[in-house]
Amino acid sequence: QEAVQGVAFHSSYPLFASSSDDGSVHVFHGMVYSDLLQNPLIIPVKILRGHKVVDHMGVLDVTFHPRQPWLVTAGADKTVRLFCN
């Protein structure tokens, strides 16, 4: 388990993602209810891998496409990746 480097929230879909130094991106479906006494719903959707860990650093940043459920990541391995499925 390594440090979380970034978190991104989609502007249209109920999705958020976290990037980590272990080289992975975790994608979640999240829902917050108007009744504040009810716990939020967080469902893991997918774990994305593709970046190599370099000097104990993996995925440095993550962001969503503004209209599509696509993720763009930047890694310590000097690559940018697009995840679109």
mmCIF file of N, CA and C in Angstrom:
data_model
loop_
_atom_site.group_PDB
_atom_site.id
_atom_site.type_symbol
_atom_site.label_atom_id
_atom_site.label_comp_id
_atom_site.label_asym_id
_atom_site.label_seq_id
_atom_site.Cartn_x
_atom_site.Cartn_y
_atom_site.Cartn_z
ATOM 1 N N GLN A 1 0.837 -1.169 0.000
ATOM 2 C CA GLN A 1 0.000 0.000 0.000
ATOM 3 C C GLN A 1 0.883 1.234 0.000
ATOM 4 N N GLU A 2 0.576 2.113 -0.931
ATOM 5 C CA GLU A 2 1.362 3.335 -1.098
ATOM 6 C C GLU A 2 0.457 4.558 -0.966
ATOM 7 N N ALA A 3 1.050 5.717 -1.071
ATOM 8 C CA ALA A 3 0.313 6.970 -0.895
ATOM 9 C C ALA A 3 -0.604 7.252 -2.081
ATOM 10 N N VAL A 4 -1.717 7.915 -1.778
ATOM 11 C CA VAL A 4 -2.624 8.399 -2.820
ATOM 12 C C VAL A 4 -2.074 9.739 -3.296
ATOM 13 N N GLN A 5 -1.909 9.884 -4.611
ATOM 14 C CA GLN A 5 -1.342 11.101 -5.189
ATOM 15 C C GLN A 5 -2.408 12.079 -5.663
ATOM 16 N N GLY A 6 -3.561 11.563 -6.093
ATOM 17 C CA GLY A 6 -4.576 12.465 -6.618
ATOM 18 C C GLY A 6 -5.954 11.838 -6.595
ATOM 19 N N VAL A 7 -6.952 12.703 -6.605
ATOM 20 C CA VAL A 7 -8.354 12.291 -6.662
ATOM 21 C C VAL A 7 -9.056 13.191 -7.671
ATOM 22 N N ALA A 8 -9.921 12.585 -8.489
ATOM 23 C CA ALA A 8 -10.669 13.351 -9.486
ATOM 24 C C ALA A 8 -12.136 12.956 -9.423
ATOM 25 N N PHE A 9 -13.008 13.931 -9.605
ATOM 26 C CA PHE A 9 -14.453 13.731 -9.625
ATOM 27 C C PHE A 9 -14.976 14.083 -11.010
ATOM 28 N N HIS A 10 -15.854 13.246 -11.552
ATOM 29 C CA HIS A 10 -16.437 13.536 -12.865
ATOM 30 C C HIS A 10 -17.543 14.560 -12.704
ATOM 31 N N SER A 11 -17.642 15.486 -13.661
ATOM 32 C CA SER A 11 -18.625 16.567 -13.549
ATOM 33 C C SER A 11 -20.039 16.122 -13.903
ATOM 34 N N SER A 12 -20.200 15.037 -14.683
ATOM 35 C CA SER A 12 -21.537 14.612 -15.108
ATOM 36 C C SER A 12 -21.956 13.253 -14.577
ATOM 37 N N TYR A 13 -21.017 12.348 -14.415
ATOM 38 C CA TYR A 13 -21.304 10.990 -13.955
ATOM 39 C C TYR A 13 -21.002 10.879 -12.462
ATOM 40 N N PRO A 14 -21.666 9.952 -11.762
ATOM 41 C CA PRO A 14 -21.379 9.786 -10.321
ATOM 42 C C PRO A 14 -20.123 8.940 -10.103
ATOM 43 N N LEU A 15 -19.003 9.398 -10.664
ATOM 44 C CA LEU A 15 -17.752 8.660 -10.596
ATOM 45 C C LEU A 15 -16.662 9.505 -9.967
ATOM 46 N N PHE A 16 -15.768 8.825 -9.254
ATOM 47 C CA PHE A 16 -14.533 9.476 -8.839
ATOM 48 C C PHE A 16 -13.410 8.448 -8.898
ATOM 49 N N ALA A 17 -12.185 8.933 -8.965
ATOM 50 C CA ALA A 17 -11.030 8.054 -9.121
ATOM 51 C C ALA A 17 -9.884 8.561 -8.260
ATOM 52 N N SER A 18 -9.051 7.623 -7.820
ATOM 53 C CA SER A 18 -7.856 7.984 -7.058
ATOM 54 C C SER A 18 -6.636 7.361 -7.720
ATOM 55 N N SER A 19 -5.549 8.122 -7.744
ATOM 56 C CA SER A 19 -4.279 7.619 -8.291
ATOM 57 C C SER A 19 -3.310 7.396 -7.137
ATOM 58 N N SER A 20 -2.458 6.386 -7.293
ATOM 59 C CA SER A 20 -1.628 5.967 -6.173
ATOM 60 C C SER A 20 -0.197 5.694 -6.605
ATOM 61 N N ASP A 21 0.695 5.714 -5.626
ATOM 62 C CA ASP A 21 2.100 5.405 -5.877
ATOM 63 C C ASP A 21 2.349 3.924 -6.136
ATOM 64 N N ASP A 22 1.346 3.068 -5.976
ATOM 65 C CA ASP A 22 1.534 1.655 -6.323
ATOM 66 C C ASP A 22 1.318 1.408 -7.817
ATOM 67 N N GLY A 23 1.064 2.476 -8.588
ATOM 68 C CA GLY A 23 0.907 2.376 -10.034
ATOM 69 C C GLY A 23 -0.505 2.090 -10.487
ATOM 70 N N SER A 24 -1.468 2.171 -9.583
ATOM 71 C CA SER A 24 -2.854 1.854 -9.936
ATOM 72 C C SER A 24 -3.761 3.067 -9.809
ATOM 73 N N VAL A 25 -4.896 2.978 -10.495
ATOM 74 C CA VAL A 25 -5.968 3.970 -10.387
ATOM 75 C C VAL A 25 -7.228 3.208 -10.000
ATOM 76 N N HIS A 26 -7.871 3.625 -8.934
ATOM 77 C CA HIS A 26 -9.106 2.999 -8.486
ATOM 78 C C HIS A 26 -10.277 3.888 -8.884
ATOM 79 N N VAL A 27 -11.273 3.300 -9.530
ATOM 80 C CA VAL A 27 -12.457 4.028 -9.979
ATOM 81 C C VAL A 27 -13.632 3.583 -9.111
ATOM 82 N N PHE A 28 -14.412 4.550 -8.640
ATOM 83 C CA PHE A 28 -15.545 4.290 -7.755
ATOM 84 C C PHE A 28 -16.801 4.968 -8.281
ATOM 85 N N HIS A 29 -17.939 4.358 -7.982
ATOM 86 C CA HIS A 29 -19.247 4.990 -8.161
ATOM 87 C C HIS A 29 -19.632 5.508 -6.784
ATOM 88 N N GLY A 30 -20.028 6.763 -6.713
ATOM 89 C CA GLY A 30 -20.364 7.343 -5.422
ATOM 90 C C GLY A 30 -21.694 8.060 -5.459
ATOM 91 N N MET A 31 -22.435 7.940 -4.364
ATOM 92 C CA MET A 31 -23.714 8.632 -4.249
ATOM 93 C C MET A 31 -23.865 9.151 -2.820
ATOM 94 N N VAL A 32 -24.198 10.425 -2.716
ATOM 95 C CA VAL A 32 -24.469 11.050 -1.425
ATOM 96 C C VAL A 32 -25.947 11.373 -1.387
ATOM 97 N N TYR A 33 -26.591 10.978 -0.316
ATOM 98 C CA TYR A 33 -28.039 11.165 -0.182
ATOM 99 C C TYR A 33 -28.353 12.500 0.480
ATOM 100 N N SER A 34 -29.532 13.033 0.181
ATOM 101 C CA SER A 34 -29.934 14.304 0.787
ATOM 102 C C SER A 34 -30.207 14.146 2.282
ATOM 103 N N ASP A 35 -30.557 12.936 2.699
ATOM 104 C CA ASP A 35 -30.723 12.641 4.124
ATOM 105 C C ASP A 35 -29.333 12.429 4.717
ATOM 106 N N LEU A 36 -28.838 13.387 5.466
ATOM 107 C CA LEU A 36 -27.476 13.328 5.969
ATOM 108 C C LEU A 36 -27.269 12.250 7.019
ATOM 109 N N LEU A 37 -28.337 11.659 7.519
ATOM 110 C CA LEU A 37 -28.200 10.561 8.472
ATOM 111 C C LEU A 37 -27.919 9.236 7.761
ATOM 112 N N GLN A 38 -28.105 9.199 6.450
ATOM 113 C CA GLN A 38 -27.837 7.996 5.676
ATOM 114 C C GLN A 38 -26.405 8.044 5.141
ATOM 115 N N ASN A 39 -25.694 6.943 5.305
ATOM 116 C CA ASN A 39 -24.300 6.889 4.854
ATOM 117 C C ASN A 39 -24.214 6.995 3.343
ATOM 118 N N PRO A 40 -23.156 7.636 2.828
ATOM 119 C CA PRO A 40 -22.972 7.678 1.372
ATOM 120 C C PRO A 40 -22.690 6.276 0.829
ATOM 121 N N LEU A 41 -23.020 6.078 -0.432
ATOM 122 C CA LEU A 41 -22.797 4.809 -1.107
ATOM 123 C C LEU A 41 -21.550 4.926 -1.972
ATOM 124 N N ILE A 42 -20.571 4.069 -1.715
ATOM 125 C CA ILE A 42 -19.336 4.059 -2.494
ATOM 126 C C ILE A 42 -19.103 2.635 -2.965
ATOM 127 N N ILE A 43 -19.091 2.449 -4.283
ATOM 128 C CA ILE A 43 -18.937 1.125 -4.866
ATOM 129 C C ILE A 43 -17.675 1.103 -5.720
ATOM 130 N N PRO A 44 -16.719 0.205 -5.427
ATOM 131 C CA PRO A 44 -15.555 0.071 -6.309
ATOM 132 C C PRO A 44 -15.997 -0.453 -7.671
ATOM 133 N N VAL A 45 -15.535 0.184 -8.738
ATOM 134 C CA VAL A 45 -15.924 -0.201 -10.092
ATOM 135 C C VAL A 45 -14.795 -0.946 -10.796
ATOM 136 N N LYS A 46 -13.582 -0.382 -10.745
ATOM 137 C CA LYS A 46 -12.487 -0.973 -11.519
ATOM 138 C C LYS A 46 -11.152 -0.500 -10.956
ATOM 139 N N ILE A 47 -10.144 -1.375 -11.102
ATOM 140 C CA ILE A 47 -8.762 -0.994 -10.806
ATOM 141 C C ILE A 47 -8.016 -0.991 -12.130
ATOM 142 N N LEU A 48 -7.438 0.156 -12.463
ATOM 143 C CA LEU A 48 -6.707 0.316 -13.719
ATOM 144 C C LEU A 48 -5.215 0.283 -13.438
ATOM 145 N N ARG A 49 -4.501 -0.459 -14.263
ATOM 146 C CA ARG A 49 -3.052 -0.543 -14.138
ATOM 147 C C ARG A 49 -2.431 -0.249 -15.502
ATOM 148 N N GLY A 50 -1.207 0.190 -15.519
ATOM 149 C CA GLY A 50 -0.549 0.468 -16.784
ATOM 150 C C GLY A 50 0.729 1.275 -16.622
ATOM 151 N N HIS A 51 0.880 1.935 -15.476
ATOM 152 C CA HIS A 51 2.084 2.716 -15.217
ATOM 153 C C HIS A 51 3.082 1.883 -14.422
ATOM 154 N N LYS A 52 4.356 2.104 -14.702
ATOM 155 C CA LYS A 52 5.420 1.473 -13.936
ATOM 156 C C LYS A 52 5.771 2.355 -12.749
ATOM 157 N N VAL A 53 6.151 1.725 -11.646
ATOM 158 C CA VAL A 53 6.591 2.459 -10.462
ATOM 159 C C VAL A 53 8.063 2.798 -10.630
ATOM 160 N N VAL A 54 8.388 4.084 -10.463
ATOM 161 C CA VAL A 54 9.759 4.579 -10.605
ATOM 162 C C VAL A 54 10.114 5.338 -9.334
ATOM 163 N N ASP A 55 11.165 4.900 -8.648
ATOM 164 C CA ASP A 55 11.609 5.543 -7.395
ATOM 165 C C ASP A 55 10.462 5.688 -6.402
ATOM 166 N N HIS A 56 9.700 4.637 -6.227
ATOM 167 C CA HIS A 56 8.576 4.568 -5.286
ATOM 168 C C HIS A 56 7.442 5.529 -5.623
ATOM 169 N N MET A 57 7.381 5.966 -6.879
ATOM 170 C CA MET A 57 6.278 6.817 -7.331
ATOM 171 C C MET A 57 5.594 6.133 -8.506
ATOM 172 N N GLY A 58 4.269 6.182 -8.532
ATOM 173 C CA GLY A 58 3.504 5.519 -9.577
ATOM 174 C C GLY A 58 2.717 6.500 -10.421
ATOM 175 N N VAL A 59 1.413 6.579 -10.176
ATOM 176 C CA VAL A 59 0.535 7.483 -10.921
ATOM 177 C C VAL A 59 0.483 8.807 -10.155
ATOM 178 N N LEU A 60 0.971 9.857 -10.784
ATOM 179 C CA LEU A 60 1.111 11.144 -10.105
ATOM 180 C C LEU A 60 -0.160 11.972 -10.125
ATOM 181 N N ASP A 61 -0.982 11.817 -11.177
ATOM 182 C CA ASP A 61 -2.209 12.612 -11.262
ATOM 183 C C ASP A 61 -3.226 11.890 -12.120
ATOM 184 N N VAL A 62 -4.482 12.228 -11.898
ATOM 185 C CA VAL A 62 -5.592 11.629 -12.635
ATOM 186 C C VAL A 62 -6.638 12.717 -12.866
ATOM 187 N N THR A 63 -7.271 12.686 -14.037
ATOM 188 C CA THR A 63 -8.352 13.619 -14.332
ATOM 189 C C THR A 63 -9.345 12.961 -15.277
ATOM 190 N N PHE A 64 -10.592 13.380 -15.200
ATOM 191 C CA PHE A 64 -11.645 12.873 -16.076
ATOM 192 C C PHE A 64 -11.814 13.775 -17.293
ATOM 193 N N HIS A 65 -12.197 13.173 -18.411
ATOM 194 C CA HIS A 65 -12.642 13.926 -19.586
ATOM 195 C C HIS A 65 -13.907 14.679 -19.174
ATOM 196 N N PRO A 66 -14.130 15.907 -19.654
ATOM 197 C CA PRO A 66 -15.288 16.683 -19.195
ATOM 198 C C PRO A 66 -16.648 16.101 -19.576
ATOM 199 N N ARG A 67 -16.740 15.344 -20.681
ATOM 200 C CA ARG A 67 -18.050 14.846 -21.105
ATOM 201 C C ARG A 67 -18.149 13.325 -21.180
ATOM 202 N N GLN A 68 -17.029 12.645 -21.279
ATOM 203 C CA GLN A 68 -17.017 11.192 -21.394
ATOM 204 C C GLN A 68 -16.500 10.567 -20.094
ATOM 205 N N PRO A 69 -16.836 9.305 -19.824
ATOM 206 C CA PRO A 69 -16.302 8.653 -18.620
ATOM 207 C C PRO A 69 -14.892 8.108 -18.848
ATOM 208 N N TRP A 70 -14.014 8.940 -19.380
ATOM 209 C CA TRP A 70 -12.639 8.562 -19.680
ATOM 210 C C TRP A 70 -11.704 9.174 -18.643
ATOM 211 N N LEU A 71 -10.639 8.443 -18.345
ATOM 212 C CA LEU A 71 -9.629 8.923 -17.411
ATOM 213 C C LEU A 71 -8.318 9.156 -18.140
ATOM 214 N N VAL A 72 -7.631 10.222 -17.774
ATOM 215 C CA VAL A 72 -6.289 10.502 -18.256
ATOM 216 C C VAL A 72 -5.386 10.517 -17.033
ATOM 217 N N THR A 73 -4.271 9.779 -17.117
ATOM 218 C CA THR A 73 -3.353 9.691 -15.989
ATOM 219 C C THR A 73 -1.949 10.088 -16.419
ATOM 220 N N ALA A 74 -1.187 10.586 -15.468
ATOM 221 C CA ALA A 74 0.218 10.924 -15.685
ATOM 222 C C ALA A 74 1.040 10.138 -14.672
ATOM 223 N N GLY A 75 2.058 9.447 -15.162
ATOM 224 C CA GLY A 75 2.846 8.590 -14.289
ATOM 225 C C GLY A 75 4.276 9.045 -14.128
ATOM 226 N N ALA A 76 4.910 8.521 -13.081
ATOM 227 C CA ALA A 76 6.329 8.793 -12.845
ATOM 228 C C ALA A 76 7.196 8.113 -13.892
ATOM 229 N N ASP A 77 6.611 7.197 -14.666
ATOM 230 C CA ASP A 77 7.344 6.537 -15.743
ATOM 231 C C ASP A 77 7.393 7.384 -17.016
ATOM 232 N N LYS A 78 7.024 8.652 -16.900
ATOM 233 C CA LYS A 78 7.066 9.642 -17.985
ATOM 234 C C LYS A 78 6.092 9.328 -19.114
ATOM 235 N N THR A 79 4.951 8.718 -18.765
ATOM 236 C CA THR A 79 3.919 8.439 -19.766
ATOM 237 C C THR A 79 2.590 9.040 -19.319
ATOM 238 N N VAL A 80 1.776 9.346 -20.309
ATOM 239 C CA VAL A 80 0.397 9.770 -20.092
ATOM 240 C C VAL A 80 -0.486 8.693 -20.724
ATOM 241 N N ARG A 81 -1.487 8.244 -19.991
ATOM 242 C CA ARG A 81 -2.344 7.169 -20.491
ATOM 243 C C ARG A 81 -3.810 7.621 -20.488
ATOM 244 N N LEU A 82 -4.530 7.139 -21.504
ATOM 245 C CA LEU A 82 -5.967 7.380 -21.614
ATOM 246 C C LEU A 82 -6.673 6.054 -21.417
ATOM 247 N N PHE A 83 -7.561 6.002 -20.429
ATOM 248 C CA PHE A 83 -8.379 4.813 -20.173
ATOM 249 C C PHE A 83 -9.805 5.171 -20.586
ATOM 250 N N CYS A 84 -10.316 4.454 -21.589
ATOM 251 C CA CYS A 84 -11.634 4.828 -22.123
ATOM 252 C C CYS A 84 -12.595 3.653 -22.204
ATOM 253 N N ASN A 85 -12.371 2.583 -21.472
ATOM 254 C CA ASN A 85 -13.366 1.501 -21.434
ATOM 255 C C ASN A 85 -13.436 0.891 -20.060
#
